[in-house]
mmCIF file with all atom_site columns, C-alpha atoms in Angstrom:
data_model
loop_
_atom_site.group_PDB
_atom_site.id
_atom_site.type_symbol
_atom_site.label_atom_id
_atom_site.label_alt_id
_atom_site.label_comp_id
_atom_site.label_asym_id
_atom_site.label_entity_id
_atom_site.label_seq_id
_atom_site.pdbx_PDB_ins_code
_atom_site.Cartn_x
_atom_site.Cartn_y
_atom_site.Cartn_z
_atom_site.occupancy
_atom_site.B_iso_or_equiv
_atom_site.pdbx_formal_charge
_atom_site.auth_seq_id
_atom_site.auth_comp_id
_atom_site.auth_asym_id
_atom_site.auth_atom_id
_atom_site.pdbx_PDB_model_num
ATOM 1   C CA . GLY H 1 1   ? 103.300 67.888  111.646 1.00 0.00 ? 1   GLY H CA 1
ATOM 2   C CA . GLU H 1 2   ? 106.214 68.870  113.993 1.00 0.00 ? 2   GLU H CA 1
ATOM 3   C CA . GLU H 1 3   ? 107.251 72.009  111.418 1.00 0.00 ? 3   GLU H CA 1
ATOM 4   C CA . VAL H 1 4   ? 105.744 74.265  109.228 1.00 0.00 ? 4   VAL H CA 1
ATOM 5   C CA . ALA H 1 5   ? 105.945 72.893  105.417 1.00 0.00 ? 5   ALA H CA 1
ATOM 6   C CA . GLN H 1 6   ? 105.329 75.033  102.570 1.00 0.00 ? 6   GLN H CA 1
ATOM 7   C CA . THR H 1 7   ? 105.169 74.282  98.880  1.00 0.00 ? 7   THR H CA 1
ATOM 8   C CA . PRO H 1 8   ? 106.205 74.981  96.646  1.00 0.00 ? 8   PRO H CA 1
ATOM 9   C CA . LYS H 1 9   ? 109.870 75.605  97.130  1.00 0.00 ? 9   LYS H CA 1
ATOM 10  C CA . HIS H 1 10  ? 110.103 77.840  94.176  1.00 0.00 ? 10  HIS H CA 1
ATOM 11  C CA . LEU H 1 11  ? 107.336 79.271  91.719  1.00 0.00 ? 11  LEU H CA 1
ATOM 12  C CA . VAL H 1 12  ? 108.162 80.786  88.797  1.00 0.00 ? 12  VAL H CA 1
ATOM 13  C CA . ARG H 1 13  ? 105.542 82.805  86.980  1.00 0.00 ? 13  ARG H CA 1
ATOM 14  C CA . GLY H 1 14  ? 105.060 85.185  84.241  1.00 0.00 ? 14  GLY H CA 1
ATOM 15  C CA . GLU H 1 15  ? 103.843 88.685  84.482  1.00 0.00 ? 15  GLU H CA 1
ATOM 16  C CA . GLY H 1 16  ? 100.188 88.634  84.858  1.00 0.00 ? 16  GLY H CA 1
ATOM 17  C CA . GLN H 1 17  ? 99.972  85.226  86.048  1.00 0.00 ? 17  GLN H CA 1
ATOM 18  C CA . LYS H 1 18  ? 98.712  83.487  88.663  1.00 0.00 ? 18  LYS H CA 1
ATOM 19  C CA . ALA H 1 19  ? 100.738 82.066  91.831  1.00 0.00 ? 19  ALA H CA 1
ATOM 20  C CA . LYS H 1 20  ? 99.213  80.396  94.389  1.00 0.00 ? 20  LYS H CA 1
ATOM 21  C CA . LEU H 1 21  ? 101.269 79.180  97.687  1.00 0.00 ? 21  LEU H CA 1
ATOM 22  C CA . TYR H 1 22  ? 100.587 76.795  100.459 1.00 0.00 ? 22  TYR H CA 1
ATOM 23  C CA . CYS H 1 23  ? 101.223 76.386  103.892 1.00 0.00 ? 23  CYS H CA 1
ATOM 24  C CA . ALA H 1 24  ? 101.000 73.461  106.262 1.00 0.00 ? 24  ALA H CA 1
ATOM 25  C CA . PRO H 1 25  ? 101.272 74.831  109.854 1.00 0.00 ? 25  PRO H CA 1
ATOM 26  C CA . ILE H 1 26  ? 102.213 72.962  112.822 1.00 0.00 ? 26  ILE H CA 1
ATOM 27  C CA . LYS H 1 27  ? 99.185  70.589  114.243 1.00 0.00 ? 27  LYS H CA 1
ATOM 28  C CA . GLY H 1 28  ? 97.637  71.853  116.870 1.00 0.00 ? 28  GLY H CA 1
ATOM 29  C CA . HIS H 1 29  ? 98.794  75.463  116.149 1.00 0.00 ? 29  HIS H CA 1
ATOM 30  C CA . SER H 1 30  ? 95.633  78.125  115.993 1.00 0.00 ? 30  SER H CA 1
ATOM 31  C CA . TYR H 1 31  ? 97.386  80.866  114.656 1.00 0.00 ? 31  TYR H CA 1
ATOM 32  C CA . VAL H 1 32  ? 98.957  81.433  110.951 1.00 0.00 ? 32  VAL H CA 1
ATOM 33  C CA . PHE H 1 33  ? 100.876 84.396  109.821 1.00 0.00 ? 33  PHE H CA 1
ATOM 34  C CA . TRP H 1 34  ? 102.232 85.292  106.091 1.00 0.00 ? 34  TRP H CA 1
ATOM 35  C CA . TYR H 1 35  ? 105.184 87.602  105.574 1.00 0.00 ? 35  TYR H CA 1
ATOM 36  C CA . GLN H 1 36  ? 106.568 88.686  102.463 1.00 0.00 ? 36  GLN H CA 1
ATOM 37  C CA . GLN H 1 37  ? 110.391 89.133  102.096 1.00 0.00 ? 37  GLN H CA 1
ATOM 38  C CA . VAL H 1 38  ? 111.645 91.029  99.798  1.00 0.00 ? 38  VAL H CA 1
ATOM 39  C CA . LEU H 1 39  ? 115.106 90.908  97.984  1.00 0.00 ? 39  LEU H CA 1
ATOM 40  C CA . LYS H 1 40  ? 116.365 93.922  100.263 1.00 0.00 ? 40  LYS H CA 1
ATOM 41  C CA . ASN H 1 41  ? 115.887 91.424  102.924 1.00 0.00 ? 41  ASN H CA 1
ATOM 42  C CA . GLU H 1 42  ? 112.634 93.533  104.383 1.00 0.00 ? 42  GLU H CA 1
ATOM 43  C CA . PHE H 1 43  ? 109.698 91.448  106.161 1.00 0.00 ? 43  PHE H CA 1
ATOM 44  C CA . LYS H 1 44  ? 106.353 92.795  105.137 1.00 0.00 ? 44  LYS H CA 1
ATOM 45  C CA . PHE H 1 45  ? 103.354 91.464  107.531 1.00 0.00 ? 45  PHE H CA 1
ATOM 46  C CA . LEU H 1 46  ? 100.478 90.238  105.016 1.00 0.00 ? 46  LEU H CA 1
ATOM 47  C CA . ILE H 1 47  ? 97.775  88.619  106.824 1.00 0.00 ? 47  ILE H CA 1
ATOM 48  C CA . SER H 1 48  ? 96.785  86.215  109.883 1.00 0.00 ? 48  SER H CA 1
ATOM 49  C CA . PHE H 1 49  ? 94.558  83.514  110.773 1.00 0.00 ? 49  PHE H CA 1
ATOM 50  C CA . GLN H 1 50  ? 92.915  82.441  113.809 1.00 0.00 ? 50  GLN H CA 1
ATOM 51  C CA . ASN H 1 51  ? 92.119  78.851  112.831 1.00 0.00 ? 51  ASN H CA 1
ATOM 52  C CA . GLU H 1 52  ? 90.093  79.320  109.498 1.00 0.00 ? 52  GLU H CA 1
ATOM 53  C CA . ASN H 1 53  ? 89.143  83.153  110.077 1.00 0.00 ? 53  ASN H CA 1
ATOM 54  C CA . VAL H 1 54  ? 91.110  86.280  109.290 1.00 0.00 ? 54  VAL H CA 1
ATOM 55  C CA . PHE H 1 55  ? 92.620  87.949  112.420 1.00 0.00 ? 55  PHE H CA 1
ATOM 56  C CA . ASP H 1 56  ? 94.650  90.842  110.766 1.00 0.00 ? 56  ASP H CA 1
ATOM 57  C CA . GLU H 1 57  ? 94.693  91.827  107.038 1.00 0.00 ? 57  GLU H CA 1
ATOM 58  C CA . THR H 1 58  ? 96.129  95.309  107.519 1.00 0.00 ? 58  THR H CA 1
ATOM 59  C CA . GLY H 1 59  ? 99.415  94.054  105.624 1.00 0.00 ? 59  GLY H CA 1
ATOM 60  C CA . MET H 1 60  ? 97.365  92.699  102.483 1.00 0.00 ? 60  MET H CA 1
ATOM 61  C CA . PRO H 1 61  ? 97.527  94.588  99.321  1.00 0.00 ? 61  PRO H CA 1
ATOM 62  C CA . LYS H 1 62  ? 93.796  95.070  98.612  1.00 0.00 ? 62  LYS H CA 1
ATOM 63  C CA . GLU H 1 63  ? 93.813  94.109  94.878  1.00 0.00 ? 63  GLU H CA 1
ATOM 64  C CA . ARG H 1 64  ? 95.490  90.558  93.459  1.00 0.00 ? 64  ARG H CA 1
ATOM 65  C CA . PHE H 1 65  ? 96.120  89.213  96.957  1.00 0.00 ? 65  PHE H CA 1
ATOM 66  C CA . SER H 1 66  ? 93.908  86.585  98.858  1.00 0.00 ? 66  SER H CA 1
ATOM 67  C CA . ALA H 1 67  ? 94.236  84.201  101.195 1.00 0.00 ? 67  ALA H CA 1
ATOM 68  C CA . LYS H 1 68  ? 92.373  81.205  103.044 1.00 0.00 ? 68  LYS H CA 1
ATOM 69  C CA . CYS H 1 69  ? 93.105  78.940  105.889 1.00 0.00 ? 69  CYS H CA 1
ATOM 70  C CA . LEU H 1 70  ? 90.259  76.125  105.324 1.00 0.00 ? 70  LEU H CA 1
ATOM 71  C CA . PRO H 1 71  ? 89.360  73.283  107.901 1.00 0.00 ? 71  PRO H CA 1
ATOM 72  C CA . ASN H 1 72  ? 91.525  70.551  107.107 1.00 0.00 ? 72  ASN H CA 1
ATOM 73  C CA . SER H 1 73  ? 93.559  71.711  104.142 1.00 0.00 ? 73  SER H CA 1
ATOM 74  C CA . PRO H 1 74  ? 96.660  73.282  104.035 1.00 0.00 ? 74  PRO H CA 1
ATOM 75  C CA . CYS H 1 75  ? 96.449  77.799  104.162 1.00 0.00 ? 75  CYS H CA 1
ATOM 76  C CA . SER H 1 76  ? 96.978  79.476  100.670 1.00 0.00 ? 76  SER H CA 1
ATOM 77  C CA . LEU H 1 77  ? 98.050  82.560  99.451  1.00 0.00 ? 77  LEU H CA 1
ATOM 78  C CA . GLU H 1 78  ? 97.110  83.708  95.938  1.00 0.00 ? 78  GLU H CA 1
ATOM 79  C CA . ILE H 1 79  ? 98.532  86.055  93.824  1.00 0.00 ? 79  ILE H CA 1
ATOM 80  C CA . GLN H 1 80  ? 96.493  86.895  91.037  1.00 0.00 ? 80  GLN H CA 1
ATOM 81  C CA . ALA H 1 81  ? 98.213  88.953  87.811  1.00 0.00 ? 81  ALA H CA 1
ATOM 82  C CA . THR H 1 82  ? 101.343 88.763  89.204  1.00 0.00 ? 82  THR H CA 1
ATOM 83  C CA . LYS H 1 83  ? 103.831 91.699  88.957  1.00 0.00 ? 83  LYS H CA 1
ATOM 84  C CA . LEU H 1 84  ? 107.616 92.338  89.009  1.00 0.00 ? 84  LEU H CA 1
ATOM 85  C CA . GLU H 1 85  ? 107.614 93.740  92.451  1.00 0.00 ? 85  GLU H CA 1
ATOM 86  C CA . ASP H 1 86  ? 106.016 90.721  93.849  1.00 0.00 ? 86  ASP H CA 1
ATOM 87  C CA . SER H 1 87  ? 109.234 88.490  93.672  1.00 0.00 ? 87  SER H CA 1
ATOM 88  C CA . ALA H 1 88  ? 109.697 87.674  96.700  1.00 0.00 ? 88  ALA H CA 1
ATOM 89  C CA . VAL H 1 89  ? 110.650 84.958  99.108  1.00 0.00 ? 89  VAL H CA 1
ATOM 90  C CA . TYR H 1 90  ? 106.944 84.175  101.240 1.00 0.00 ? 90  TYR H CA 1
ATOM 91  C CA . PHE H 1 91  ? 107.244 82.667  104.772 1.00 0.00 ? 91  PHE H CA 1
ATOM 92  C CA . CYS H 1 92  ? 104.463 81.326  106.570 1.00 0.00 ? 92  CYS H CA 1
ATOM 93  C CA . ALA H 1 93  ? 104.685 80.975  110.559 1.00 0.00 ? 93  ALA H CA 1
ATOM 94  C CA . SER H 1 94  ? 102.327 79.168  112.950 1.00 0.00 ? 94  SER H CA 1
ATOM 95  C CA . SER H 1 95  ? 101.733 79.608  116.726 1.00 0.00 ? 95  SER H CA 1
ATOM 96  C CA . GLN H 1 96  ? 99.903  78.038  119.237 1.00 0.00 ? 96  GLN H CA 1
ATOM 97  C CA . TYR H 1 97  ? 97.169  79.986  120.851 1.00 0.00 ? 97  TYR H CA 1
ATOM 98  C CA . ARG H 1 98  ? 98.715  82.075  124.194 1.00 0.00 ? 98  ARG H CA 1
ATOM 99  C CA . SER H 1 99  ? 101.674 80.354  123.941 1.00 0.00 ? 99  SER H CA 1
ATOM 100 C CA . ARG H 1 100 ? 104.514 81.030  126.141 1.00 0.00 ? 100 ARG H CA 1
ATOM 101 C CA . TYR H 1 101 ? 106.964 83.746  124.415 1.00 0.00 ? 101 TYR H CA 1
ATOM 102 C CA . ASN H 1 102 ? 104.482 83.579  121.720 1.00 0.00 ? 102 ASN H CA 1
ATOM 103 C CA . GLU H 1 103 ? 106.761 82.514  119.771 1.00 0.00 ? 103 GLU H CA 1
ATOM 104 C CA . GLN H 1 104 ? 106.087 81.882  115.698 1.00 0.00 ? 104 GLN H CA 1
ATOM 105 C CA . PHE H 1 105 ? 107.596 78.790  113.831 1.00 0.00 ? 105 PHE H CA 1
ATOM 106 C CA . PHE H 1 106 ? 108.179 79.660  110.350 1.00 0.00 ? 106 PHE H CA 1
ATOM 107 C CA . GLY H 1 107 ? 108.269 77.689  107.358 1.00 0.00 ? 107 GLY H CA 1
ATOM 108 C CA . PRO H 1 108 ? 111.561 77.172  105.207 1.00 0.00 ? 108 PRO H CA 1
ATOM 109 C CA . GLY H 1 109 ? 109.460 79.847  102.653 1.00 0.00 ? 109 GLY H CA 1
ATOM 110 C CA . THR H 1 110 ? 108.017 79.811  98.769  1.00 0.00 ? 110 THR H CA 1
ATOM 111 C CA . ARG H 1 111 ? 110.536 82.090  96.744  1.00 0.00 ? 111 ARG H CA 1
ATOM 112 C CA . LEU H 1 112 ? 108.477 83.474  94.200  1.00 0.00 ? 112 LEU H CA 1
ATOM 113 C CA . THR H 1 113 ? 110.086 84.609  90.885  1.00 0.00 ? 113 THR H CA 1
ATOM 114 C CA . VAL H 1 114 ? 108.160 86.898  88.353  1.00 0.00 ? 114 VAL H CA 1
ATOM 115 C CA . LEU H 1 115 ? 109.682 87.069  85.161  1.00 0.00 ? 115 LEU H CA 1
ATOM 116 C CA . ALA E 2 1   ? 102.481 100.769 115.638 1.00 0.00 ? 1   ALA E CA 1
ATOM 117 C CA . GLN E 2 2   ? 105.613 99.329  116.774 1.00 0.00 ? 2   GLN E CA 1
ATOM 118 C CA . THR E 2 3   ? 109.087 99.833  114.922 1.00 0.00 ? 3   THR E CA 1
ATOM 119 C CA . VAL E 2 4   ? 112.277 97.744  115.360 1.00 0.00 ? 4   VAL E CA 1
ATOM 120 C CA . THR E 2 5   ? 115.636 99.414  113.933 1.00 0.00 ? 5   THR E CA 1
ATOM 121 C CA . GLN E 2 6   ? 118.992 97.749  113.418 1.00 0.00 ? 6   GLN E CA 1
ATOM 122 C CA . SER E 2 7   ? 121.172 100.336 112.539 1.00 0.00 ? 7   SER E CA 1
ATOM 123 C CA . GLN E 2 8   ? 124.751 98.046  111.311 1.00 0.00 ? 8   GLN E CA 1
ATOM 124 C CA . PRO E 2 9   ? 123.698 96.792  108.350 1.00 0.00 ? 9   PRO E CA 1
ATOM 125 C CA . GLU E 2 10  ? 126.989 94.858  108.025 1.00 0.00 ? 10  GLU E CA 1
ATOM 126 C CA . MET E 2 11  ? 129.256 93.374  110.847 1.00 0.00 ? 11  MET E CA 1
ATOM 127 C CA . SER E 2 12  ? 132.092 91.436  110.388 1.00 0.00 ? 12  SER E CA 1
ATOM 128 C CA . VAL E 2 13  ? 133.970 89.131  113.702 1.00 0.00 ? 13  VAL E CA 1
ATOM 129 C CA . GLN E 2 14  ? 137.376 87.379  113.752 1.00 0.00 ? 14  GLN E CA 1
ATOM 130 C CA . GLU E 2 15  ? 136.895 83.907  114.375 1.00 0.00 ? 15  GLU E CA 1
ATOM 131 C CA . ALA E 2 16  ? 136.293 83.026  118.096 1.00 0.00 ? 16  ALA E CA 1
ATOM 132 C CA . GLU E 2 17  ? 135.950 86.408  119.155 1.00 0.00 ? 17  GLU E CA 1
ATOM 133 C CA . THR E 2 18  ? 132.651 88.242  120.203 1.00 0.00 ? 18  THR E CA 1
ATOM 134 C CA . VAL E 2 19  ? 130.660 90.541  118.372 1.00 0.00 ? 19  VAL E CA 1
ATOM 135 C CA . THR E 2 20  ? 127.673 92.508  119.488 1.00 0.00 ? 20  THR E CA 1
ATOM 136 C CA . LEU E 2 21  ? 124.591 93.144  117.596 1.00 0.00 ? 21  LEU E CA 1
ATOM 137 C CA . SER E 2 22  ? 122.631 96.445  117.760 1.00 0.00 ? 22  SER E CA 1
ATOM 138 C CA . CYS E 2 23  ? 118.800 96.427  117.945 1.00 0.00 ? 23  CYS E CA 1
ATOM 139 C CA . THR E 2 24  ? 116.336 99.352  119.290 1.00 0.00 ? 24  THR E CA 1
ATOM 140 C CA . TYR E 2 25  ? 112.542 99.513  119.348 1.00 0.00 ? 25  TYR E CA 1
ATOM 141 C CA . ASP E 2 26  ? 109.603 101.675 119.846 1.00 0.00 ? 26  ASP E CA 1
ATOM 142 C CA . THR E 2 27  ? 106.557 100.970 121.677 1.00 0.00 ? 27  THR E CA 1
ATOM 143 C CA . SER E 2 28  ? 103.784 102.080 123.977 1.00 0.00 ? 28  SER E CA 1
ATOM 144 C CA . GLU E 2 29  ? 102.945 98.838  125.308 1.00 0.00 ? 29  GLU E CA 1
ATOM 145 C CA . SER E 2 30  ? 104.307 97.428  128.675 1.00 0.00 ? 30  SER E CA 1
ATOM 146 C CA . ASP E 2 31  ? 104.372 93.892  127.531 1.00 0.00 ? 31  ASP E CA 1
ATOM 147 C CA . TYR E 2 32  ? 106.145 92.246  124.930 1.00 0.00 ? 32  TYR E CA 1
ATOM 148 C CA . TYR E 2 33  ? 108.659 89.970  123.504 1.00 0.00 ? 33  TYR E CA 1
ATOM 149 C CA . LEU E 2 34  ? 111.799 89.996  121.687 1.00 0.00 ? 34  LEU E CA 1
ATOM 150 C CA . PHE E 2 35  ? 113.398 87.857  119.564 1.00 0.00 ? 35  PHE E CA 1
ATOM 151 C CA . TRP E 2 36  ? 116.702 87.302  117.777 1.00 0.00 ? 36  TRP E CA 1
ATOM 152 C CA . TYR E 2 37  ? 116.300 84.988  114.144 1.00 0.00 ? 37  TYR E CA 1
ATOM 153 C CA . LYS E 2 38  ? 119.288 84.012  112.289 1.00 0.00 ? 38  LYS E CA 1
ATOM 154 C CA . GLN E 2 39  ? 119.052 83.299  108.473 1.00 0.00 ? 39  GLN E CA 1
ATOM 155 C CA . PRO E 2 40  ? 121.764 81.703  106.487 1.00 0.00 ? 40  PRO E CA 1
ATOM 156 C CA . PRO E 2 41  ? 121.612 81.654  102.688 1.00 0.00 ? 41  PRO E CA 1
ATOM 157 C CA . SER E 2 42  ? 119.016 79.236  102.721 1.00 0.00 ? 42  SER E CA 1
ATOM 158 C CA . ARG E 2 43  ? 116.667 81.575  104.121 1.00 0.00 ? 43  ARG E CA 1
ATOM 159 C CA . GLN E 2 44  ? 115.571 79.267  106.731 1.00 0.00 ? 44  GLN E CA 1
ATOM 160 C CA . MET E 2 45  ? 114.537 81.575  109.850 1.00 0.00 ? 45  MET E CA 1
ATOM 161 C CA . ILE E 2 46  ? 115.887 80.030  112.832 1.00 0.00 ? 46  ILE E CA 1
ATOM 162 C CA . LEU E 2 47  ? 115.259 81.380  116.454 1.00 0.00 ? 47  LEU E CA 1
ATOM 163 C CA . VAL E 2 48  ? 118.634 82.210  118.092 1.00 0.00 ? 48  VAL E CA 1
ATOM 164 C CA . ILE E 2 49  ? 117.243 83.525  121.417 1.00 0.00 ? 49  ILE E CA 1
ATOM 165 C CA . ARG E 2 50  ? 114.375 85.299  122.712 1.00 0.00 ? 50  ARG E CA 1
ATOM 166 C CA . GLN E 2 51  ? 113.314 87.471  126.167 1.00 0.00 ? 51  GLN E CA 1
ATOM 167 C CA . GLU E 2 52  ? 110.563 88.131  127.954 1.00 0.00 ? 52  GLU E CA 1
ATOM 168 C CA . ALA E 2 53  ? 109.764 92.290  128.625 1.00 0.00 ? 53  ALA E CA 1
ATOM 169 C CA . TYR E 2 54  ? 108.431 91.621  131.935 1.00 0.00 ? 54  TYR E CA 1
ATOM 170 C CA . LYS E 2 55  ? 112.003 89.725  132.902 1.00 0.00 ? 55  LYS E CA 1
ATOM 171 C CA . GLN E 2 56  ? 114.816 91.742  134.383 1.00 0.00 ? 56  GLN E CA 1
ATOM 172 C CA . GLN E 2 57  ? 117.415 88.748  133.947 1.00 0.00 ? 57  GLN E CA 1
ATOM 173 C CA . ASN E 2 58  ? 118.808 88.930  130.594 1.00 0.00 ? 58  ASN E CA 1
ATOM 174 C CA . ALA E 2 59  ? 118.000 85.491  127.962 1.00 0.00 ? 59  ALA E CA 1
ATOM 175 C CA . THR E 2 60  ? 121.305 83.309  127.409 1.00 0.00 ? 60  THR E CA 1
ATOM 176 C CA . GLU E 2 61  ? 121.591 80.090  125.227 1.00 0.00 ? 61  GLU E CA 1
ATOM 177 C CA . ASN E 2 62  ? 124.959 78.727  124.817 1.00 0.00 ? 62  ASN E CA 1
ATOM 178 C CA . ARG E 2 63  ? 127.143 81.118  123.452 1.00 0.00 ? 63  ARG E CA 1
ATOM 179 C CA . PHE E 2 64  ? 124.684 83.683  122.636 1.00 0.00 ? 64  PHE E CA 1
ATOM 180 C CA . SER E 2 65  ? 123.669 86.488  125.082 1.00 0.00 ? 65  SER E CA 1
ATOM 181 C CA . VAL E 2 66  ? 121.219 89.346  125.195 1.00 0.00 ? 66  VAL E CA 1
ATOM 182 C CA . ASN E 2 67  ? 121.549 92.957  127.018 1.00 0.00 ? 67  ASN E CA 1
ATOM 183 C CA . PHE E 2 68  ? 117.803 94.077  127.325 1.00 0.00 ? 68  PHE E CA 1
ATOM 184 C CA . GLN E 2 69  ? 117.343 97.632  128.654 1.00 0.00 ? 69  GLN E CA 1
ATOM 185 C CA . LYS E 2 70  ? 113.863 97.870  128.836 1.00 0.00 ? 70  LYS E CA 1
ATOM 186 C CA . ALA E 2 71  ? 113.918 101.716 129.756 1.00 0.00 ? 71  ALA E CA 1
ATOM 187 C CA . ALA E 2 72  ? 116.121 102.646 126.720 1.00 0.00 ? 72  ALA E CA 1
ATOM 188 C CA . LYS E 2 73  ? 114.179 99.761  124.405 1.00 0.00 ? 73  LYS E CA 1
ATOM 189 C CA . SER E 2 74  ? 117.340 98.079  123.594 1.00 0.00 ? 74  SER E CA 1
ATOM 190 C CA . PHE E 2 75  ? 118.156 94.214  122.974 1.00 0.00 ? 75  PHE E CA 1
ATOM 191 C CA . SER E 2 76  ? 121.518 93.781  121.356 1.00 0.00 ? 76  SER E CA 1
ATOM 192 C CA . LEU E 2 77  ? 122.593 90.669  120.897 1.00 0.00 ? 77  LEU E CA 1
ATOM 193 C CA . LYS E 2 78  ? 126.146 89.017  121.678 1.00 0.00 ? 78  LYS E CA 1
ATOM 194 C CA . ILE E 2 79  ? 127.893 86.126  120.185 1.00 0.00 ? 79  ILE E CA 1
ATOM 195 C CA . SER E 2 80  ? 130.649 84.782  122.061 1.00 0.00 ? 80  SER E CA 1
ATOM 196 C CA . ASP E 2 81  ? 133.546 82.378  120.496 1.00 0.00 ? 81  ASP E CA 1
ATOM 197 C CA . SER E 2 82  ? 132.164 83.331  116.800 1.00 0.00 ? 82  SER E CA 1
ATOM 198 C CA . GLN E 2 83  ? 132.043 80.547  114.810 1.00 0.00 ? 83  GLN E CA 1
ATOM 199 C CA . LEU E 2 84  ? 132.337 80.035  110.956 1.00 0.00 ? 84  LEU E CA 1
ATOM 200 C CA . GLY E 2 85  ? 128.708 79.073  111.052 1.00 0.00 ? 85  GLY E CA 1
ATOM 201 C CA . ASP E 2 86  ? 127.094 81.900  112.605 1.00 0.00 ? 86  ASP E CA 1
ATOM 202 C CA . ALA E 2 87  ? 127.653 83.892  109.506 1.00 0.00 ? 87  ALA E CA 1
ATOM 203 C CA . ALA E 2 88  ? 124.046 85.072  108.647 1.00 0.00 ? 88  ALA E CA 1
ATOM 204 C CA . MET E 2 89  ? 121.496 87.690  108.199 1.00 0.00 ? 89  MET E CA 1
ATOM 205 C CA . TYR E 2 90  ? 120.539 88.600  112.048 1.00 0.00 ? 90  TYR E CA 1
ATOM 206 C CA . PHE E 2 91  ? 116.931 90.145  111.808 1.00 0.00 ? 91  PHE E CA 1
ATOM 207 C CA . CYS E 2 92  ? 115.829 91.464  115.749 1.00 0.00 ? 92  CYS E CA 1
ATOM 208 C CA . ALA E 2 93  ? 111.848 91.276  115.901 1.00 0.00 ? 93  ALA E CA 1
ATOM 209 C CA . TYR E 2 94  ? 109.001 92.369  118.210 1.00 0.00 ? 94  TYR E CA 1
ATOM 210 C CA . ARG E 2 95  ? 105.916 90.726  119.399 1.00 0.00 ? 95  ARG E CA 1
ATOM 211 C CA . SER E 2 96  ? 102.961 92.194  121.399 1.00 0.00 ? 96  SER E CA 1
ATOM 212 C CA . ALA E 2 97  ? 102.214 90.239  124.373 1.00 0.00 ? 97  ALA E CA 1
ATOM 213 C CA . TYR E 2 98  ? 98.389  91.307  123.563 1.00 0.00 ? 98  TYR E CA 1
ATOM 214 C CA . ILE E 2 99  ? 96.556  88.931  121.674 1.00 0.00 ? 99  ILE E CA 1
ATOM 215 C CA . ASP E 2 100 ? 94.026  91.075  120.467 1.00 0.00 ? 100 ASP E CA 1
ATOM 216 C CA . THR E 2 101 ? 96.693  93.303  118.966 1.00 0.00 ? 101 THR E CA 1
ATOM 217 C CA . GLY E 2 102 ? 96.931  91.443  115.755 1.00 0.00 ? 102 GLY E CA 1
ATOM 218 C CA . ASN E 2 103 ? 100.068 89.497  117.367 1.00 0.00 ? 103 ASN E CA 1
ATOM 219 C CA . GLN E 2 104 ? 102.302 89.894  114.162 1.00 0.00 ? 104 GLN E CA 1
ATOM 220 C CA . PHE E 2 105 ? 106.043 90.007  114.197 1.00 0.00 ? 105 PHE E CA 1
ATOM 221 C CA . TYR E 2 106 ? 107.501 93.267  113.182 1.00 0.00 ? 106 TYR E CA 1
ATOM 222 C CA . PHE E 2 107 ? 111.087 92.843  112.044 1.00 0.00 ? 107 PHE E CA 1
ATOM 223 C CA . GLY E 2 108 ? 114.422 95.328  111.747 1.00 0.00 ? 108 GLY E CA 1
ATOM 224 C CA . THR E 2 109 ? 115.913 95.300  108.546 1.00 0.00 ? 109 THR E CA 1
ATOM 225 C CA . GLY E 2 110 ? 118.660 92.796  109.525 1.00 0.00 ? 110 GLY E CA 1
ATOM 226 C CA . THR E 2 111 ? 122.132 92.701  110.136 1.00 0.00 ? 111 THR E CA 1
ATOM 227 C CA . SER E 2 112 ? 124.576 90.921  108.083 1.00 0.00 ? 112 SER E CA 1
ATOM 228 C CA . LEU E 2 113 ? 127.238 88.785  109.825 1.00 0.00 ? 113 LEU E CA 1
ATOM 229 C CA . THR E 2 114 ? 130.591 87.663  108.358 1.00 0.00 ? 114 THR E CA 1
ATOM 230 C CA . VAL E 2 115 ? 132.550 85.982  110.127 1.00 0.00 ? 115 VAL E CA 1
ATOM 231 C CA . ILE E 2 116 ? 136.550 86.101  109.259 1.00 0.00 ? 116 ILE E CA 1
ATOM 232 C CA . PRO E 2 117 ? 138.437 82.737  109.690 1.00 0.00 ? 117 PRO E CA 1
#
């Protein structure tokens, strides 16, 4: 598609439950990025993929968070045993390999609320 | 790691007037890209303007322009003829031009812009 698609738009989970977020990058884009925007507006980089391979996971919490980008499937970000502090908007972005400006195109985000 | 600083948490401007949002960054790299994104209450990230570090000329997009000072590591956004629809959070972002450095965006903490009718 021509836009980055993220589902669901909103997700509510009780503390300790699992949350799974999905992202379909723009067709032809090789790189996918996940960011977490907490309520104070700060963006935190989580992980990036080059096709189905993890490219940079320096921002991923070592526990509870995992992500995948499999061929012919949306990318996913999964949080096991959610905590209150996981409440945030999670953005997915995609970019072409070596595109001009290295621009990233952002999806609309998934708002995760942990109660 | 690169850092991006937006020192103005909030700014306001009268409709039709001009406002400048500040952004500074710290990097040891020589080739990179700088961006300004607008985020309205819907949280959608909208690209406003972008600048390539190796270009001397300041980028311009209609009412939006930047003042890029590479030596000072400064990248301010000027909004001319402000409109009510310009009210939003504005984020400054840095991205390396070197693919093998990870290529993530580094964001500032944002500036909330209010436009007064």
